mmCIF file of C-alpha atoms and ligand atoms in Angstrom:
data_model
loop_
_atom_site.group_PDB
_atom_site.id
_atom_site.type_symbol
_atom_site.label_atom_id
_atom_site.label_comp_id
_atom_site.label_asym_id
_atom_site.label_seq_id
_atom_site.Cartn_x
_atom_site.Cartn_y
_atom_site.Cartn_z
ATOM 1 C CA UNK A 1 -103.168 -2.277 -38.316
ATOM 2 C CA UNK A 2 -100.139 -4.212 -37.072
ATOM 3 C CA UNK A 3 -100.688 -7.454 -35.134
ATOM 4 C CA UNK A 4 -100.204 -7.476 -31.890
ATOM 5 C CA UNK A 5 -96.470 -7.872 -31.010
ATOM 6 C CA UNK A 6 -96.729 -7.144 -26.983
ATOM 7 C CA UNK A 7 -98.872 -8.442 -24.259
ATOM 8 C CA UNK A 8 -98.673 -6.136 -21.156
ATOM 9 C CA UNK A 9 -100.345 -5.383 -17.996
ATOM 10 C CA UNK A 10 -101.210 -1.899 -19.591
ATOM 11 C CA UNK A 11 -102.747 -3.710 -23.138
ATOM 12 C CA UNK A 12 -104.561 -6.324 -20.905
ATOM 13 C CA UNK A 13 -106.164 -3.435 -18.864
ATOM 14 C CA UNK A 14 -107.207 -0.922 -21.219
ATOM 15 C CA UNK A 15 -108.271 -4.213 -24.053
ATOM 16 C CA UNK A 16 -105.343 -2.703 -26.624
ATOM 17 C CA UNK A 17 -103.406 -4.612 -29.096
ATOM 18 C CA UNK A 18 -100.632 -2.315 -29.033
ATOM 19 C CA UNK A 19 -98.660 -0.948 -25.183
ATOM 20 C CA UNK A 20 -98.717 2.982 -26.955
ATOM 21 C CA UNK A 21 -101.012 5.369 -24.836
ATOM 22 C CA UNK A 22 -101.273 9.052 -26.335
ATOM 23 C CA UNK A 23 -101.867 11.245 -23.556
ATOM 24 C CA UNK A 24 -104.277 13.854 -23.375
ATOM 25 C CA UNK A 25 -103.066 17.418 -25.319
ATOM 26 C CA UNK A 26 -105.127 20.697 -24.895
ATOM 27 C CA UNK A 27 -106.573 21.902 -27.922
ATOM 28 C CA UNK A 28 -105.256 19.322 -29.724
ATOM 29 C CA UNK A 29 -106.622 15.841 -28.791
ATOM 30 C CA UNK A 30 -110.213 15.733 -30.085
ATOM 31 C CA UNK A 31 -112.851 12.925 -31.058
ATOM 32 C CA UNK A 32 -111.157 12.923 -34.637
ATOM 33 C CA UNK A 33 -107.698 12.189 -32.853
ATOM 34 C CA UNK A 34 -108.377 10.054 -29.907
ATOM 35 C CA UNK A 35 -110.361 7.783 -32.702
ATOM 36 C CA UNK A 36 -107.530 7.360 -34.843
ATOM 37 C CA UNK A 37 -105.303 6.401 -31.794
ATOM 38 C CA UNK A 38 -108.253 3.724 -30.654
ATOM 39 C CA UNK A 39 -108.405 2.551 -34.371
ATOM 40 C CA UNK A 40 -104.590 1.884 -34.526
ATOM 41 C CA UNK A 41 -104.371 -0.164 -31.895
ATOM 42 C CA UNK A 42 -103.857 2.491 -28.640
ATOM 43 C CA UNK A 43 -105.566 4.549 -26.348
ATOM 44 C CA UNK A 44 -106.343 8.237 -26.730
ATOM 45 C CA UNK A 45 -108.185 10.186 -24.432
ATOM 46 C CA UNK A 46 -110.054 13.554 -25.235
ATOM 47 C CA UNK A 47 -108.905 16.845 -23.417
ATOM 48 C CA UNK A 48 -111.619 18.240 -20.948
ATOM 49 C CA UNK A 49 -109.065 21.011 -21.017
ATOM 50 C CA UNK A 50 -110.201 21.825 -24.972
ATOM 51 C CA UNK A 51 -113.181 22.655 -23.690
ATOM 52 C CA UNK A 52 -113.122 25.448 -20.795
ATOM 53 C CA UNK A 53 -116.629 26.330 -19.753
ATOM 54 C CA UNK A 54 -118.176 24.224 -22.027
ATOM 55 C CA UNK A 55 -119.066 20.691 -20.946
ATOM 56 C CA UNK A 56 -121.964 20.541 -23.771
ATOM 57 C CA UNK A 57 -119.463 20.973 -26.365
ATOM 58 C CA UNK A 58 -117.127 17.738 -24.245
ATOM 59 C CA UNK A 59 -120.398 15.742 -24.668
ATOM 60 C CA UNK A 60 -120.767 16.702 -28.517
ATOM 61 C CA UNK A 61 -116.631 15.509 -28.620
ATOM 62 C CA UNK A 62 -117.518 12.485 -26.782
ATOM 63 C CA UNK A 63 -120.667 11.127 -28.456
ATOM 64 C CA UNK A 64 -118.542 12.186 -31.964
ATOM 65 C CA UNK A 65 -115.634 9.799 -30.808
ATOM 66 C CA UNK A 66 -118.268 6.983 -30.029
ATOM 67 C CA UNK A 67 -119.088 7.070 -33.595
ATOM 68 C CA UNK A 68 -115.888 7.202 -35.108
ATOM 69 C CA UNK A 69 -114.767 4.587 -33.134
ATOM 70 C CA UNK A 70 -118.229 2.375 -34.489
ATOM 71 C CA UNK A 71 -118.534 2.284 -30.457
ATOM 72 C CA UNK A 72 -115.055 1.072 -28.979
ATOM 73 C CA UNK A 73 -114.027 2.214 -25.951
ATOM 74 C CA UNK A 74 -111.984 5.721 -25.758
ATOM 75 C CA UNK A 75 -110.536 7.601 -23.078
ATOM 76 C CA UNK A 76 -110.769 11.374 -21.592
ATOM 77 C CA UNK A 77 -108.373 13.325 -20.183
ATOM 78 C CA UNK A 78 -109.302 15.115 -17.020
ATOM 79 C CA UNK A 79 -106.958 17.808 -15.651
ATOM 80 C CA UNK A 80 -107.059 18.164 -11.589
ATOM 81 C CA UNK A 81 -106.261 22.107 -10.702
ATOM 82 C CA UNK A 82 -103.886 22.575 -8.065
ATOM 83 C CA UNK A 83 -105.633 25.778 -6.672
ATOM 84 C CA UNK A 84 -108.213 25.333 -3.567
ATOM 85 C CA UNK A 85 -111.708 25.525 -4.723
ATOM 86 C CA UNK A 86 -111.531 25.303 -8.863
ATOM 87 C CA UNK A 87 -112.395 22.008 -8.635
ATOM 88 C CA UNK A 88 -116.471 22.327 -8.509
ATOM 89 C CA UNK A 89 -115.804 23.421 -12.289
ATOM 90 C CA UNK A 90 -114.967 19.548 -13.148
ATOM 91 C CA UNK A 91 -118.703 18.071 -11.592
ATOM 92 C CA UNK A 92 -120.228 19.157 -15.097
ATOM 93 C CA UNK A 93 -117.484 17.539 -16.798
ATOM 94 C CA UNK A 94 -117.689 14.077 -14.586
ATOM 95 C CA UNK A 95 -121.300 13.852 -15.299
ATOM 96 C CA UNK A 96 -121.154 13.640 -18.778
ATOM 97 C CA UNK A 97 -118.150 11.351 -18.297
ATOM 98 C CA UNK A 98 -120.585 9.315 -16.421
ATOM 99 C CA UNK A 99 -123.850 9.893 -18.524
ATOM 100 C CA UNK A 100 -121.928 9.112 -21.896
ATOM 101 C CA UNK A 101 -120.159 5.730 -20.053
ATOM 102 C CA UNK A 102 -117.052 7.106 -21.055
ATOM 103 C CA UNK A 103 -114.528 3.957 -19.858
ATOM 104 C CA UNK A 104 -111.182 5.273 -19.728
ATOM 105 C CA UNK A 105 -110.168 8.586 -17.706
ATOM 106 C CA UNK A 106 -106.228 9.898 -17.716
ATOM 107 C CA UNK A 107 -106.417 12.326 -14.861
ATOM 108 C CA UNK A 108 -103.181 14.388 -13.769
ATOM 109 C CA UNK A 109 -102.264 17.919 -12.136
ATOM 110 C CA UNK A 110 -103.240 16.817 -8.831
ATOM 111 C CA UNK A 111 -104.520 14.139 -6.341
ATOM 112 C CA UNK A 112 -107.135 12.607 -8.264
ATOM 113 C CA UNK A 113 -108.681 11.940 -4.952
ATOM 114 C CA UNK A 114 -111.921 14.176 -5.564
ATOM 115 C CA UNK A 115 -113.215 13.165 -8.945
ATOM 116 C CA UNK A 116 -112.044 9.227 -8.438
ATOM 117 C CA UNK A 117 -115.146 8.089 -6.258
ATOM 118 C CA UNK A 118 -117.511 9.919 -9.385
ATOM 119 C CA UNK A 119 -114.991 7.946 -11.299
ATOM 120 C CA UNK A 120 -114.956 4.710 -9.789
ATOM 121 C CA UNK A 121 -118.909 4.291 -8.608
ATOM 122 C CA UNK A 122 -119.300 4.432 -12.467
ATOM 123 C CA UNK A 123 -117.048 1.825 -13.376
ATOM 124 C CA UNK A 124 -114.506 3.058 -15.202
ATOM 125 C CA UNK A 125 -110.611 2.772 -15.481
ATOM 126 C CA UNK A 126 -108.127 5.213 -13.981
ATOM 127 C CA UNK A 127 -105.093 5.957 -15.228
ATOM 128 C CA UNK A 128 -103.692 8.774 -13.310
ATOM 129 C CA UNK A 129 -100.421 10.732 -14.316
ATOM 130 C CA UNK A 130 -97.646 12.176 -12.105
ATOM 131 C CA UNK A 131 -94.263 13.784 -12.670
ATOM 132 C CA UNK A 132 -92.174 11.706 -9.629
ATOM 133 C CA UNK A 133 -91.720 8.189 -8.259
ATOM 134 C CA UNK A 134 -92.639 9.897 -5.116
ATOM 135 C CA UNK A 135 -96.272 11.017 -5.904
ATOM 136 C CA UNK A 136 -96.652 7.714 -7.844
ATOM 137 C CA UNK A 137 -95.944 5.919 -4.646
ATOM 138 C CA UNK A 138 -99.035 8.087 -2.453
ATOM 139 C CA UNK A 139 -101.423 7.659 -5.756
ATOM 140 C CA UNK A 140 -101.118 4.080 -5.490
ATOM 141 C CA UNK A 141 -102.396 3.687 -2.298
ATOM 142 C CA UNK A 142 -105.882 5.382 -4.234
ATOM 143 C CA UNK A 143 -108.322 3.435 -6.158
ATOM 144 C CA UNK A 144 -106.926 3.976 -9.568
ATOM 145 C CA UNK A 145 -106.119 1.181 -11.885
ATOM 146 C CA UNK A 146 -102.634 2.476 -13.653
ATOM 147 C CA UNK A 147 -99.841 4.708 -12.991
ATOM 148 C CA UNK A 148 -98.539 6.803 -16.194
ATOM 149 C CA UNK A 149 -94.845 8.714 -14.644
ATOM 150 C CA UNK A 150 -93.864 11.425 -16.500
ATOM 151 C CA UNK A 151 -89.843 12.350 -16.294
ATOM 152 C CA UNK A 152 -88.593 15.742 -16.862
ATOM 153 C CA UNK A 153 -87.737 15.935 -20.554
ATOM 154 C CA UNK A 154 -91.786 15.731 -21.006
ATOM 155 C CA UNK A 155 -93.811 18.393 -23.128
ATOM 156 C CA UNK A 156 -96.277 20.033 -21.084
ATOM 157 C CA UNK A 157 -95.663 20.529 -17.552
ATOM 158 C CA UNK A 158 -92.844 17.886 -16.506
ATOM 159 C CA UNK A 159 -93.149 18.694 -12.803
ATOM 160 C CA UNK A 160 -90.563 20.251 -10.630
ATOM 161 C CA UNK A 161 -88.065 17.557 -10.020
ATOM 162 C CA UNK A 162 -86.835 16.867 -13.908
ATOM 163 C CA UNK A 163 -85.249 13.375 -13.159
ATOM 164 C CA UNK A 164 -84.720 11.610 -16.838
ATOM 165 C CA UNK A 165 -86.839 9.068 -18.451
ATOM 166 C CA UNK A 166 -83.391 6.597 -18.174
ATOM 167 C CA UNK A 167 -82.966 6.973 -14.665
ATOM 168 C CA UNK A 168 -87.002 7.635 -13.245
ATOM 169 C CA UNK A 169 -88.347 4.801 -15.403
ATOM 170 C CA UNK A 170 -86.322 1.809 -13.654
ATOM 171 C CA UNK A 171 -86.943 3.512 -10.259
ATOM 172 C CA UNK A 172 -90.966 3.272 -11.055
ATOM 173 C CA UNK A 173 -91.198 0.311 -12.099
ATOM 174 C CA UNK A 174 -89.182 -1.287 -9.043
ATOM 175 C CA UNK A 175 -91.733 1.278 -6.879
ATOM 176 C CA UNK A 176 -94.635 0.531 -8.084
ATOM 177 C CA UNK A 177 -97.773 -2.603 -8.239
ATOM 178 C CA UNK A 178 -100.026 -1.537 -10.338
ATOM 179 C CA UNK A 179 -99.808 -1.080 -14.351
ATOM 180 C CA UNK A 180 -97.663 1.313 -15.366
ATOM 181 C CA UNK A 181 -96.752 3.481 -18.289
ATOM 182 C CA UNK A 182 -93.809 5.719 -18.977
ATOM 183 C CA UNK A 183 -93.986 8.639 -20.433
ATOM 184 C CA UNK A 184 -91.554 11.865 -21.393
ATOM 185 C CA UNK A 185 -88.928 11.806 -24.307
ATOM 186 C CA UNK A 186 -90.793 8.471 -25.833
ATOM 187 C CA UNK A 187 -91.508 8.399 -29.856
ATOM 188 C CA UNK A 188 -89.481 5.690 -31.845
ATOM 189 C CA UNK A 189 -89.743 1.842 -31.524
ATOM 190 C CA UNK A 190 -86.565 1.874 -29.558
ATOM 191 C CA UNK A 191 -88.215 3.712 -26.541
ATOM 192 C CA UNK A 192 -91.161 1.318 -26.932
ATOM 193 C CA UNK A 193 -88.776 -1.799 -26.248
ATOM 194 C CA UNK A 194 -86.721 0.050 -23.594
ATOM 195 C CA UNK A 195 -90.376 1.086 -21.665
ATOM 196 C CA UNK A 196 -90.792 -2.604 -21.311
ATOM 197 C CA UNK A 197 -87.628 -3.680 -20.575
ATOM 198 C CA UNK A 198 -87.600 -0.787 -17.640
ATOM 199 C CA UNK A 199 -90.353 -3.038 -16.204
ATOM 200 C CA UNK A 200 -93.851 -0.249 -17.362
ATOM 201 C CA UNK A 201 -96.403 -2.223 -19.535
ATOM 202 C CA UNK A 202 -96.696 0.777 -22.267
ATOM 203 C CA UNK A 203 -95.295 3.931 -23.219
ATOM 204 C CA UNK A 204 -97.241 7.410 -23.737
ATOM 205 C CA UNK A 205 -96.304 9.817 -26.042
ATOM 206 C CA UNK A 206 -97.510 13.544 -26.560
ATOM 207 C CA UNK A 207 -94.923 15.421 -28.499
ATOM 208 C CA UNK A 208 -94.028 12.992 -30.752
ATOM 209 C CA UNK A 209 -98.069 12.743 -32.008
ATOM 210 C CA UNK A 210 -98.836 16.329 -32.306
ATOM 211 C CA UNK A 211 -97.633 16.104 -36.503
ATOM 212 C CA UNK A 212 -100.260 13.219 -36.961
ATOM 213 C CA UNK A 213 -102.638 14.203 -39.948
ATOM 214 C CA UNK A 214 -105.705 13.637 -37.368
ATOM 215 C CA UNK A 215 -104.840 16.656 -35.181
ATOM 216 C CA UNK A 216 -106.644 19.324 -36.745
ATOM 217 C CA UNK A 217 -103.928 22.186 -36.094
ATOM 218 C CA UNK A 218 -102.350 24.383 -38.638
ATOM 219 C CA UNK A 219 -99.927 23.028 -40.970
ATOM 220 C CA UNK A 220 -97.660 25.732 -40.526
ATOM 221 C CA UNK A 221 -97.112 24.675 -37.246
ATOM 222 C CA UNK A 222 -96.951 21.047 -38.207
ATOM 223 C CA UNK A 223 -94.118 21.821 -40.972
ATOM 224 C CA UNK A 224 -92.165 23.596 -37.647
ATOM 225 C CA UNK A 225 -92.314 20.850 -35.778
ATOM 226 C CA UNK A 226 -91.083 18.379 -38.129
ATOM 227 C CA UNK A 227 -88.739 20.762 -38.623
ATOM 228 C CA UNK A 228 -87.180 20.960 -35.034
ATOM 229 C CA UNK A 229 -84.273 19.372 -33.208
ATOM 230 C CA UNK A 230 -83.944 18.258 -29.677
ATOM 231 C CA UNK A 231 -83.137 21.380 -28.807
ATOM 232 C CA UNK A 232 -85.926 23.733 -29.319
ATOM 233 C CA UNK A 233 -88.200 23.917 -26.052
ATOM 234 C CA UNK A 234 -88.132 25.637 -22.983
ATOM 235 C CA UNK A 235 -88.534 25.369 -19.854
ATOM 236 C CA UNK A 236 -90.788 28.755 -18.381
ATOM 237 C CA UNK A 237 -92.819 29.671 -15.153
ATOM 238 C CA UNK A 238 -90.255 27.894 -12.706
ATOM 239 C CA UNK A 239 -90.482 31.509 -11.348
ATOM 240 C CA UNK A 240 -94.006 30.277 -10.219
ATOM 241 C CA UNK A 241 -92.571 26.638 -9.119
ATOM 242 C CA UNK A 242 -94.788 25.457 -12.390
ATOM 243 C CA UNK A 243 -92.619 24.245 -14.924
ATOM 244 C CA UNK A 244 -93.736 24.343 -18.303
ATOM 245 C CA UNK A 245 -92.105 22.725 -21.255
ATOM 246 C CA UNK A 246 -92.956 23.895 -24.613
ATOM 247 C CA UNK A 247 -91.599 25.166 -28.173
ATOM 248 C CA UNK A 248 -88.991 27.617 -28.100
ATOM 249 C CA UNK A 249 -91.193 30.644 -29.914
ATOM 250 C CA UNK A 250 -90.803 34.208 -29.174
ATOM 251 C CA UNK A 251 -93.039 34.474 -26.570
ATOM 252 C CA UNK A 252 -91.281 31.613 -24.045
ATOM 253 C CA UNK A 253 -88.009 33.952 -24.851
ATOM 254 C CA UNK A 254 -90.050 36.698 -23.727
ATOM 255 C CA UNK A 255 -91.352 34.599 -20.656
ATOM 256 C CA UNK A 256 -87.521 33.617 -20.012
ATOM 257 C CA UNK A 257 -86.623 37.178 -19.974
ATOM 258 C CA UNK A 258 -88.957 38.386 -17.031
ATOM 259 C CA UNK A 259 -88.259 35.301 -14.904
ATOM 260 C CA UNK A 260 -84.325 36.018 -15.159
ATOM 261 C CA UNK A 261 -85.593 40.124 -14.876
ATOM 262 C CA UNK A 262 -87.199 38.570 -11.416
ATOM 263 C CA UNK A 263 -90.741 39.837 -12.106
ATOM 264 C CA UNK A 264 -92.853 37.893 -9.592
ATOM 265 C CA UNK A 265 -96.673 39.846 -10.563
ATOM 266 C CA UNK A 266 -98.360 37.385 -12.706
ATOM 267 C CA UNK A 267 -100.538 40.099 -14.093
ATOM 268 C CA UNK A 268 -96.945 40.312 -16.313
ATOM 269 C CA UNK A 269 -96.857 36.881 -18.066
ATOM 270 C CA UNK A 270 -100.831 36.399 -18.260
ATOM 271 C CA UNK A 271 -100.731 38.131 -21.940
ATOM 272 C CA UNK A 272 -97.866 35.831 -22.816
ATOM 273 C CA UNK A 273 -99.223 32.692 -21.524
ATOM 274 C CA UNK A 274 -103.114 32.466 -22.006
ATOM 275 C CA UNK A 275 -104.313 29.521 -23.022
ATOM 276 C CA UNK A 276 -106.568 31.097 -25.598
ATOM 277 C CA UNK A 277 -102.849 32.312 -27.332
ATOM 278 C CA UNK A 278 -101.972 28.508 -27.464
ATOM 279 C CA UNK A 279 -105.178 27.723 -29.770
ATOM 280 C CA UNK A 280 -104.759 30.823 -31.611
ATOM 281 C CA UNK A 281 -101.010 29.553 -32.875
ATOM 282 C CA UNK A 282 -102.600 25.943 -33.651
ATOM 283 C CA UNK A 283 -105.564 28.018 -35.659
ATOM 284 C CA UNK A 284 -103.236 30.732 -37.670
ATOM 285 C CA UNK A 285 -100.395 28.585 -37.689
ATOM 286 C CA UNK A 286 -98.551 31.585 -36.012
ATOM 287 C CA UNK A 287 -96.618 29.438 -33.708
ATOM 288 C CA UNK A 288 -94.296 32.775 -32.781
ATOM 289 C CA UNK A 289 -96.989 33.392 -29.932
ATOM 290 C CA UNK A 290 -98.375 30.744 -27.200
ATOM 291 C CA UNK A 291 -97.031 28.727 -24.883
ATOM 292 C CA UNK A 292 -97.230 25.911 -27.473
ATOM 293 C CA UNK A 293 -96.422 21.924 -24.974
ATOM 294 C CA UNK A 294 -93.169 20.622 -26.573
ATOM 295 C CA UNK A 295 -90.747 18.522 -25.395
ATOM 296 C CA UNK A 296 -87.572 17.093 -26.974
ATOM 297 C CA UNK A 297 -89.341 14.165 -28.563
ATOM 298 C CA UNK A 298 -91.006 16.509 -30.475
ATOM 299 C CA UNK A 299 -87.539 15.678 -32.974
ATOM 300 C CA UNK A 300 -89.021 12.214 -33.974
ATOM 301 C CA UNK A 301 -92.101 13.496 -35.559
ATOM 302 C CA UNK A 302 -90.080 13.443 -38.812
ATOM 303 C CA UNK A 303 -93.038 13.651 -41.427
ATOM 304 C CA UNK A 304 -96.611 14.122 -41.216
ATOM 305 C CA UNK A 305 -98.767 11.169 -41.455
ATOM 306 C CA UNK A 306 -101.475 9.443 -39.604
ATOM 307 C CA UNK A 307 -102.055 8.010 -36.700
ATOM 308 C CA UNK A 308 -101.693 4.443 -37.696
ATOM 309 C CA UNK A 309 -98.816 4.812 -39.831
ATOM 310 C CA UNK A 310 -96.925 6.462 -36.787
ATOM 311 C CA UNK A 311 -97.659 3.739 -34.741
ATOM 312 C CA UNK A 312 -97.199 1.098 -37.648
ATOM 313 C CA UNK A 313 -93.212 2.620 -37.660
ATOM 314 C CA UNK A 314 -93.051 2.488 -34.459
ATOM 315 C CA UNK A 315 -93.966 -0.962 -34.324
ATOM 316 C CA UNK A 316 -91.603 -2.030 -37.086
ATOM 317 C CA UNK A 317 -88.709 -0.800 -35.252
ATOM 318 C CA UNK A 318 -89.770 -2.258 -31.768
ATOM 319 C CA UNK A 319 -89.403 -5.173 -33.422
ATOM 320 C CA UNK A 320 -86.466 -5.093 -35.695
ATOM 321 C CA UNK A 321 -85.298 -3.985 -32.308
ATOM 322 C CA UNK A 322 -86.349 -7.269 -30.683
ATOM 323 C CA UNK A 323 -84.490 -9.258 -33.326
ATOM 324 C CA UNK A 324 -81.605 -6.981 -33.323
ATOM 325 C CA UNK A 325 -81.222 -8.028 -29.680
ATOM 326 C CA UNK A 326 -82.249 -11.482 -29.646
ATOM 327 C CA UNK A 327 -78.959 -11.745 -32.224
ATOM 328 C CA UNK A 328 -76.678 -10.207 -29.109
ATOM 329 C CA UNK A 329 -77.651 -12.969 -27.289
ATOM 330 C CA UNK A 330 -74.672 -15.040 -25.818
ATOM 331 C CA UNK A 331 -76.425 -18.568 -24.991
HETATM 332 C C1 FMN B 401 -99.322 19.832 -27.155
HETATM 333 C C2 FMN B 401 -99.414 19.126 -25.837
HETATM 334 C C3 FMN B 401 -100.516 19.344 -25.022
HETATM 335 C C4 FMN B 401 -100.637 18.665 -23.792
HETATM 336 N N1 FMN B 401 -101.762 18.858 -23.026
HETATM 337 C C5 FMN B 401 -101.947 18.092 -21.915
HETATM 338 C C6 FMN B 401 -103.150 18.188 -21.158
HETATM 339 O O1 FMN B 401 -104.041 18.973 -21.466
HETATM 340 N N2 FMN B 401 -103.306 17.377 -20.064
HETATM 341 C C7 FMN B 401 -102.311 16.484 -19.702
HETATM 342 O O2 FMN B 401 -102.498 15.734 -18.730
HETATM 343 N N3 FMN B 401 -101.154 16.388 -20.385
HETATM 344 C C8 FMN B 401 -100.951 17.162 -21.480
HETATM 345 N N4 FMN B 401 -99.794 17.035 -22.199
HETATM 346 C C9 FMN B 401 -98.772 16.049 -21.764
HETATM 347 C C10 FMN B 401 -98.927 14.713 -22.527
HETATM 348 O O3 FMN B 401 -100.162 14.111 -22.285
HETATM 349 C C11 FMN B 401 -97.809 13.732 -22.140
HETATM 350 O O4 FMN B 401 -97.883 13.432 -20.752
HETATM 351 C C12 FMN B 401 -96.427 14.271 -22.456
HETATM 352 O O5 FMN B 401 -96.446 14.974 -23.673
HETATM 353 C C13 FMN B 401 -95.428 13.133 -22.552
HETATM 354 O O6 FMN B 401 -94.141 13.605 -22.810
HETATM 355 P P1 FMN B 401 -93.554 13.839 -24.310
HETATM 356 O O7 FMN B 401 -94.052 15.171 -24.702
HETATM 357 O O8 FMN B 401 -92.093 13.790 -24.098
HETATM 358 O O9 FMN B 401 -94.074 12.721 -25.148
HETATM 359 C C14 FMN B 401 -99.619 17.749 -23.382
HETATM 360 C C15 FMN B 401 -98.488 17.570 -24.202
HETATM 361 C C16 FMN B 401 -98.379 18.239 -25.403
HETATM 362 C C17 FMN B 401 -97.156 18.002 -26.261
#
């Protein structure tokens, strides 16, 4: 593992030697994953979402993580639903949070406001994720103890405004008190440098990790992602006002088509965009089907390696980077 090159708000908070959060990804971010992260230096958090219905199989996830970390602290990623009343299907989920002492919790989608008492009476850490300065600014007024914003070139579901990373990260950190992260088109060494000169303490990345040879997916779909450019992801289901960024596949074309068609039943799209289709492409490989989370950064995932050699390139070019610009310097 690299030494320690930063010291931020974000490292000091969540004990890290390195400012790199990996956020949480469905299917994808498991105890095998989220350990490598915690071994490199970083902070991973498993994805309640992995596990619908099944909060004995989270538990099995979490108490594996504990082990593969020889018992240092991870993180969990707990999506909030939008939708009045689906919320009583987290309580199963926040008790084993609490019962395994899980410290760190990423929670996004919505308000964290109902889970963060569970959340907070046990003592751990909030880091809550939002797509605008604007809900950033209400959050903080909540008991959580970071901020991740997430600008509109993220994989996953970039919110509805889509201001850039360039332009949204300068306005958060001027907004905002608490530690913060930046996250959305963030993957090289370069970004890392330019998080912390924005004024956030870290940067978290999804896209870029999704090649690393801890994430258990199919290589087929790991060889097409190293294989992309910039250019190949979509953004679906605005027809719903819930934007979705992922790989450009057949079936977001085929999404694309009935939102510019105008079909407004979502009894349409369901077969298209089931979750269970998602796993499916990371099990067979068969990333043709699936709305499969993919943003632009996706491009910097160049080879397939793990965990800590990702982050070990990263950290080589933050700071070359550093050097680089400590050479501009006039006086
Ligand atoms: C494959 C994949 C799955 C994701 N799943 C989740 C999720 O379940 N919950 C969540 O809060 N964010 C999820 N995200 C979003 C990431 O945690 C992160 O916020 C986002 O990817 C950052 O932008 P980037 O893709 O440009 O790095 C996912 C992203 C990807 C690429």
């Amino acid at each position: 593992m690299r030494a320690p090159l930063f010291r931020t708000t974000i490292t000091e908070l969540f004990g890290i030697d390195h400012p790199i959060l990996c956020g949480g990804l469905q299917w994808l971010a498991d105890a095998r994953y989220v350990a490598a992260v915690v071994k490199a230096g970083g902070m991973g958090f498993i994805t309640c979402l992995s596990f619908p219905d099944d909060p004995e199989g989270f538990r099995r996830e979490v108490r594996l993580c504990r082990d593969l970390t020889d018992g240092r602290p991870f993180g969990v990623s707990l999506a909030i639903s939008r939708r009045l009343g689906t919320n009583d299907r987290l309580k199963p989920f926040l008790d084993v949070i609490v019962e395994e002492k899980v410290k760190f919790v990423e929670t996004s989608g919505d308000s964290p406001d109902p889970v963060l008492p569970h959340l907070k009476d046990a003592g751990c850490i909030v880091l809550h994720k939002v797509p605008a300065v604007r809900y950033a600014r209400s959050v903080e007024r909540l008991p959580v103890d970071a901020i991740a914003v997430v600008s509109g070139e993220a994989g996953g579901h970039p919110g509805l405004f889509m201001v850039g990373q360039i332009v949204q990260g300068v306005l958060a950190a001027d907004a905002l008190h608490k530690p913060l992260a930046l996250a959305g088109g963030m993957g090289t060494g370069r970004h890392l440098v330019t998080a912390l000169a924005m004024g956030a303490g870290a940067m978290l990345m999804g896209s870029r990790m999704v090649v690393a040879e801890e994430v258990w997916a199919h290589r087929r779909y790991k060889d097409r992602v190293v294989a992309i450019d910039e250019t190949a992801n979509r953004l679906v289901m605005k027809i719903f006002r819930n934007n979705h960024r992922v790989l450009d596949n057949d079936a977001a074309r085929a999404v694309e088509q009935l939102e510019a068609d105008g079909a407004t039943d979502f009894a349409h799209y369901e077969p298209l965009v089931a979750g269970a289709r998602a796993r499916e492409a990371y099990r067979t490989g068969d990333f043709s089907q699936g709305m499969i989370d993919m943003g632009p950064a996706g491009v910097f995932a160049r080879e397939i390696k793990p965990v800590e050699a990702i982050f070990d390139e990263i950290l080589d070019e933050a700071a070359a980077t550093m050097a680089r610009l400590s050479k501009t310097q006039v006086t």
